[in-house]
Short mmCIF file of C-alpha atoms in Angstrom, two decimals:
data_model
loop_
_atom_site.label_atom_id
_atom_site.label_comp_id
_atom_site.label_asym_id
_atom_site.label_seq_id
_atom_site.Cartn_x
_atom_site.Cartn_y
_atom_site.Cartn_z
CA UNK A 1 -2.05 -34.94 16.50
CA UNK A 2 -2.17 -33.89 20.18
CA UNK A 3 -3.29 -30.41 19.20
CA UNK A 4 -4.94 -28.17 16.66
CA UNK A 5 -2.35 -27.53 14.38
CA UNK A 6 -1.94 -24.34 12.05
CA UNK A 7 0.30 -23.36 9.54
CA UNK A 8 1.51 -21.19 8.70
CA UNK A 9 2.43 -19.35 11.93
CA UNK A 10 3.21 -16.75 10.64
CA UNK A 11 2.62 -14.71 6.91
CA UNK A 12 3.32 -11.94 5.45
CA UNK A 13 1.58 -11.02 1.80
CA UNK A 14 1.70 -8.21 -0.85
CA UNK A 15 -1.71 -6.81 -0.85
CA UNK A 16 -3.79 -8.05 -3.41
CA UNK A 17 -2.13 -11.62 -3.65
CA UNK A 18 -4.08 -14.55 -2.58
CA UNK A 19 -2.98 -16.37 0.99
CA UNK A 20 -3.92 -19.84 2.55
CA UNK A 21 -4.16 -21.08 5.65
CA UNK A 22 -4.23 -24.49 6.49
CA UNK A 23 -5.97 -26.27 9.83
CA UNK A 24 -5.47 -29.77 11.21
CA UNK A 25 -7.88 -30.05 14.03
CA UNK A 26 -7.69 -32.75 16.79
CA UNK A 27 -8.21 -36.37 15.52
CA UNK A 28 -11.81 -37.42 16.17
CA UNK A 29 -13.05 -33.54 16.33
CA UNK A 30 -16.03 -33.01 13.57
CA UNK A 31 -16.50 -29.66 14.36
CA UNK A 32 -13.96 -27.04 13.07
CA UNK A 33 -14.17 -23.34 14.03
CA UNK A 34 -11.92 -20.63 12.41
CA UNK A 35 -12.43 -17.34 14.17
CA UNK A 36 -10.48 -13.95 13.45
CA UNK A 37 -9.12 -11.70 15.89
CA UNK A 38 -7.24 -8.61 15.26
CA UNK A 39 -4.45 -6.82 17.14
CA UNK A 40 -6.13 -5.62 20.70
CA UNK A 41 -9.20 -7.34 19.68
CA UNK A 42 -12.18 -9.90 20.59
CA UNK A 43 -12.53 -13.39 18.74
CA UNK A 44 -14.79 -12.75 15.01
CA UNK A 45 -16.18 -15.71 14.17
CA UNK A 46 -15.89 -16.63 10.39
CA UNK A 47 -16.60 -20.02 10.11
CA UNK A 48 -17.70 -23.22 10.69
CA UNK A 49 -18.22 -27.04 10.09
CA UNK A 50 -19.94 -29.67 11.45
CA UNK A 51 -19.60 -33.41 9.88
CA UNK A 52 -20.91 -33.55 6.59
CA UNK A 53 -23.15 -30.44 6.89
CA UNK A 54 -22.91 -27.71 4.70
CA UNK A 55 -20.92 -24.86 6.65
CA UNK A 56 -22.15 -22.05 8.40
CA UNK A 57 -20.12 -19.30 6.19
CA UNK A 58 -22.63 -16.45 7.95
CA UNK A 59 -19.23 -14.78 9.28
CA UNK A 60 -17.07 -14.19 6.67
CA UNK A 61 -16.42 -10.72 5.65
CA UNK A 62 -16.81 -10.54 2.23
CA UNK A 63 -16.82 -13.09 -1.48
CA UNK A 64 -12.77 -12.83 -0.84
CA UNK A 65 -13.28 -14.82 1.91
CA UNK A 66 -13.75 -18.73 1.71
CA UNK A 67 -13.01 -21.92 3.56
CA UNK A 68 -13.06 -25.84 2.45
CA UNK A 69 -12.30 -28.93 4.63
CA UNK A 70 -11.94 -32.06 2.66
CA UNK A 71 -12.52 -35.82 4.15
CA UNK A 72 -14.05 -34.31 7.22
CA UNK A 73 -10.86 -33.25 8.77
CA UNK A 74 -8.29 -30.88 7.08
CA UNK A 75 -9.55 -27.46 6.36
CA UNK A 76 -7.96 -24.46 4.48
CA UNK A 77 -9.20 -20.84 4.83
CA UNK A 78 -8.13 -18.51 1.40
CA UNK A 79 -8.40 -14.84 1.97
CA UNK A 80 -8.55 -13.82 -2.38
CA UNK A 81 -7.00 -10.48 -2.89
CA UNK A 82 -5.76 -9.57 0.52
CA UNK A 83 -6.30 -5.78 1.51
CA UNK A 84 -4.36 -4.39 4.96
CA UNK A 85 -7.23 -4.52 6.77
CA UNK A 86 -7.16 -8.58 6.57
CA UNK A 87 -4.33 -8.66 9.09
CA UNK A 88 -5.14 -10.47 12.10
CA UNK A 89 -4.26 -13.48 13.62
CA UNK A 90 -6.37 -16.03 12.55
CA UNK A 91 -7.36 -18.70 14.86
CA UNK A 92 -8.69 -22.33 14.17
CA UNK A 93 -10.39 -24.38 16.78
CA UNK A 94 -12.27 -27.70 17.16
CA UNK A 95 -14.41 -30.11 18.77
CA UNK A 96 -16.63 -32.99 18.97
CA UNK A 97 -19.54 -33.14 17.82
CA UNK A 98 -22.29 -30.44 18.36
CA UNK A 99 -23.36 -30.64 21.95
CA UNK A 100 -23.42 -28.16 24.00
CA UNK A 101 -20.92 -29.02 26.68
CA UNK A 102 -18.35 -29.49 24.49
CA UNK A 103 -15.29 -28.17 24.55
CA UNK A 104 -13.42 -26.30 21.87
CA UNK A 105 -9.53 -26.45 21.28
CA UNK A 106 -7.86 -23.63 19.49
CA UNK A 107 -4.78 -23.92 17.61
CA UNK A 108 -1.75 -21.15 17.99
CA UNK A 109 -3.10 -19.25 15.47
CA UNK A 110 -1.67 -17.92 11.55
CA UNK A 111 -0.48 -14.67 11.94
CA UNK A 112 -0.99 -12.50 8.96
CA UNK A 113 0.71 -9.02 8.03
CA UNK A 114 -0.44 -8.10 4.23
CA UNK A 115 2.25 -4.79 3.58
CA UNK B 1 -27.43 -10.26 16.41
CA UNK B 2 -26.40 -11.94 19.51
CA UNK B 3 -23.80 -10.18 21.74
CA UNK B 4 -21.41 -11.01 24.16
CA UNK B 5 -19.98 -7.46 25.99
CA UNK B 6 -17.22 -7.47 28.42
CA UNK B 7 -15.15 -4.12 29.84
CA UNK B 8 -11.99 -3.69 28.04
CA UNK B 9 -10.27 -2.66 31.31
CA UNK B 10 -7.44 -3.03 31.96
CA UNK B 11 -8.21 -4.53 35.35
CA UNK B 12 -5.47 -3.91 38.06
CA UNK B 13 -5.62 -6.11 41.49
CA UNK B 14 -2.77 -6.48 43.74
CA UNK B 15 -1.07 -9.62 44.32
CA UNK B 16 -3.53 -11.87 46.71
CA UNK B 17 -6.69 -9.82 46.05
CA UNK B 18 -9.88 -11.07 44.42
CA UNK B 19 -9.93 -10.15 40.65
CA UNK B 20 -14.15 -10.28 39.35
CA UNK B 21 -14.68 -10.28 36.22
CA UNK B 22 -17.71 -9.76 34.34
CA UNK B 23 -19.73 -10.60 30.69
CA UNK B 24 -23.62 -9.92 29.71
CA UNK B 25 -24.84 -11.50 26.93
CA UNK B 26 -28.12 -10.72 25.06
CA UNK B 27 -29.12 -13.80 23.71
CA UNK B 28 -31.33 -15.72 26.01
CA UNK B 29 -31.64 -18.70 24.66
CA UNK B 30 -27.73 -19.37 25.30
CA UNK B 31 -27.09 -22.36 27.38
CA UNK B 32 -23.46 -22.38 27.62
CA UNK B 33 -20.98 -19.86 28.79
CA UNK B 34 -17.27 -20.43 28.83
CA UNK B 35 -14.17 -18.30 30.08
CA UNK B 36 -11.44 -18.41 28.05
CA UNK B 37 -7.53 -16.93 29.06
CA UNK B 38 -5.18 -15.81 26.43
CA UNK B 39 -1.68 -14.18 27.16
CA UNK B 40 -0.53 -11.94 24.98
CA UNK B 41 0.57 -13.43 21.47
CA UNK B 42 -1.16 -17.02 22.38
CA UNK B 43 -3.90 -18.84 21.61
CA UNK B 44 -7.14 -18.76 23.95
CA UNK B 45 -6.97 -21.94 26.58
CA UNK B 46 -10.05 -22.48 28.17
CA UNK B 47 -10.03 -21.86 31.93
CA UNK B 48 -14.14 -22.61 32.96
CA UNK B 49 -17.26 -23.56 31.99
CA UNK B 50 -20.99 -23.12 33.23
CA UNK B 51 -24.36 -24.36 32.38
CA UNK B 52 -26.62 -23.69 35.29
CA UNK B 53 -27.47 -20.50 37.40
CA UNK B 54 -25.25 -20.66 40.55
CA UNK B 55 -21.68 -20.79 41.02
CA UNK B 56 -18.68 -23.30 40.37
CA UNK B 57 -15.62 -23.77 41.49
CA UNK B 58 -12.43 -24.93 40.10
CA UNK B 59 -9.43 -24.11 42.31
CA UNK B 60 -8.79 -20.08 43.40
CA UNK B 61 -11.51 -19.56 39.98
CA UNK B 62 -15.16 -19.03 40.48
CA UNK B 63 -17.79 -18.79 37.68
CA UNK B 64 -20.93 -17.45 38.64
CA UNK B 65 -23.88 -17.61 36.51
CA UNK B 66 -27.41 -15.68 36.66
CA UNK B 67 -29.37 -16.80 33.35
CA UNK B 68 -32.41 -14.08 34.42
CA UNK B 69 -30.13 -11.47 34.57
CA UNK B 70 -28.12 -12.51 31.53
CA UNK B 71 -24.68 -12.29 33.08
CA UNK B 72 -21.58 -14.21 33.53
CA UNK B 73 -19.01 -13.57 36.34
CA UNK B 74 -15.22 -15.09 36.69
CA UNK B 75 -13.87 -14.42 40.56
CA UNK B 76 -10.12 -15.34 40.56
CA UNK B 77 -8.82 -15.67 44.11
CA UNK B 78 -5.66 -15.09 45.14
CA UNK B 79 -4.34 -13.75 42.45
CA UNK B 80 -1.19 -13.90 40.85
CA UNK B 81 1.25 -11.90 38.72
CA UNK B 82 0.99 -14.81 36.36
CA UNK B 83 -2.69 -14.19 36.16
CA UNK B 84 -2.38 -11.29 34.27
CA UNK B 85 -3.85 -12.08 30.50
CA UNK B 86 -7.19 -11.26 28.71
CA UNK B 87 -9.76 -13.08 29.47
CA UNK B 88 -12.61 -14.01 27.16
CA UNK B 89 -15.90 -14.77 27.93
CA UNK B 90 -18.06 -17.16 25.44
CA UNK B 91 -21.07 -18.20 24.85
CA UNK B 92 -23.25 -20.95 22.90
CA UNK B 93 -26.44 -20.86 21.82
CA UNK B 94 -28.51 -23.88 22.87
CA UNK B 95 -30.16 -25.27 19.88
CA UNK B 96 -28.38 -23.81 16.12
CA UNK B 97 -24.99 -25.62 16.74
CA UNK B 98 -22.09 -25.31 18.69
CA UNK B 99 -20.19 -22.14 17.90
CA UNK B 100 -19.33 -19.55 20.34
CA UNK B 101 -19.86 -16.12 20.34
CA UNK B 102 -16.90 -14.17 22.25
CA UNK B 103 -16.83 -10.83 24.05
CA UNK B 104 -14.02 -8.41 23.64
CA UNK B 105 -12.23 -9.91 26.52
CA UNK B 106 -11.18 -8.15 29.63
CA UNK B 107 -7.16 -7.26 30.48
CA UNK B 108 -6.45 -8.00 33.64
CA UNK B 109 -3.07 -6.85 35.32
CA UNK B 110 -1.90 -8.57 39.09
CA UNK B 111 0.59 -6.06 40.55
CA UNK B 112 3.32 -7.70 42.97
#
């Protein structure tokens, strides 16, 4: 697509149920970012893949946290056992490969409430 | 752990002045720096982007760069109610990959 494209917008979960988020980044983009950012906040980075490589997981919060992205483009990020302090908008971005001047492309973001 | 600190604000300028924004970073070995703008409830769009000490221009923004003194600047001339957002400042390491480490972002308000 023209875009990075999230879904769903927006979410709102029971705490303790399981939520996922899906990511479609930009066609051609190997790199795929998902970042967190809560109300009022900075960007957290959680995530990330490059190609084929295994991911760098060295921002996610805790084991409830985990991410896949199958064939190299599609990812999903499932938040196990959500607790209140999981909402945030989270935010998926992407690029081309890893060089430094590249640029990266962030979707519109899930929004997620967990009441 | 490598961090990226901006002042919260918020910011206020009048309409037509010259907003400056600022980041420090403590990672030295970071080679790119980006500023990002993100109104409220949107995603981050990127706005500039710097590799090399000096300045660069793109329009009424400036980014100024000083990698000795580990500091990013974003001048915004001219400004405009319609600037008002948060801005985030990023930056990328040079050599580990390609993700970006991003301050708290700065509000900035243009007053007509």
């Amino acid at each position: 697509g023209a875009g990075v494209s999230q879904s769903p917008s927006n979410k709102v979960t029971e705490k303790g149920k399981d939520v996922e988020l899906r990511c479609d980044p930009i066609s051609g983009h190997t790199a795929l970012y998902w970042y967190r950012q809560s109300l009022g906040q900075g960007l957290e980075f959680l995530i990330y893949f490059q190609g084929n490589s295994a991911p760098d997981k060295s921002g996610l919060p805790s084991d409830r946290f985990s991410a896949e992205r199958t064939g190299g483009s599609v990812s999903t990020l499932t938040i196990q056992r959500t607790q209140q302090e999981d909402s945030a908008v989270y935010l998926c971005a992407s690029s081309f490969a890893v060089i430094s001047g590249n640029t990266i492309y962030f979707g519109e973001g899930s929004w997620l409430t967990v009441v | 752990q490598k961090e990226v600190e901006q002042n919260s604000g918020p910011l206020s300028v009048p309409e037509g002045a010259i907003a400056s924004l600022n980041c420090t970073y403590s990672d030295r070995g970071s080679q790119s720096f980006f500023w990002y703008r993100q109104y409220s409830g949107k995603s981050p769009e990127l706005i500039m982007s710097i590799y090399s000490n000096g300045d660069k221009e793109d329009g009424r923004f400036t980014a100024q760069l000083n990698k000795a003194s580990q500091y990013v600047s974003l001048l915004i001339r001219d400004s405009q109610p319609s600037d008002s957002a948060t801005y985030l400042c990023a930056v990328r390491e040079g050599n580990a990959g390609n993700m970006l480490t991003f301050g708290g972002g700065t509000r900035l308000m243009v007053k007509p």
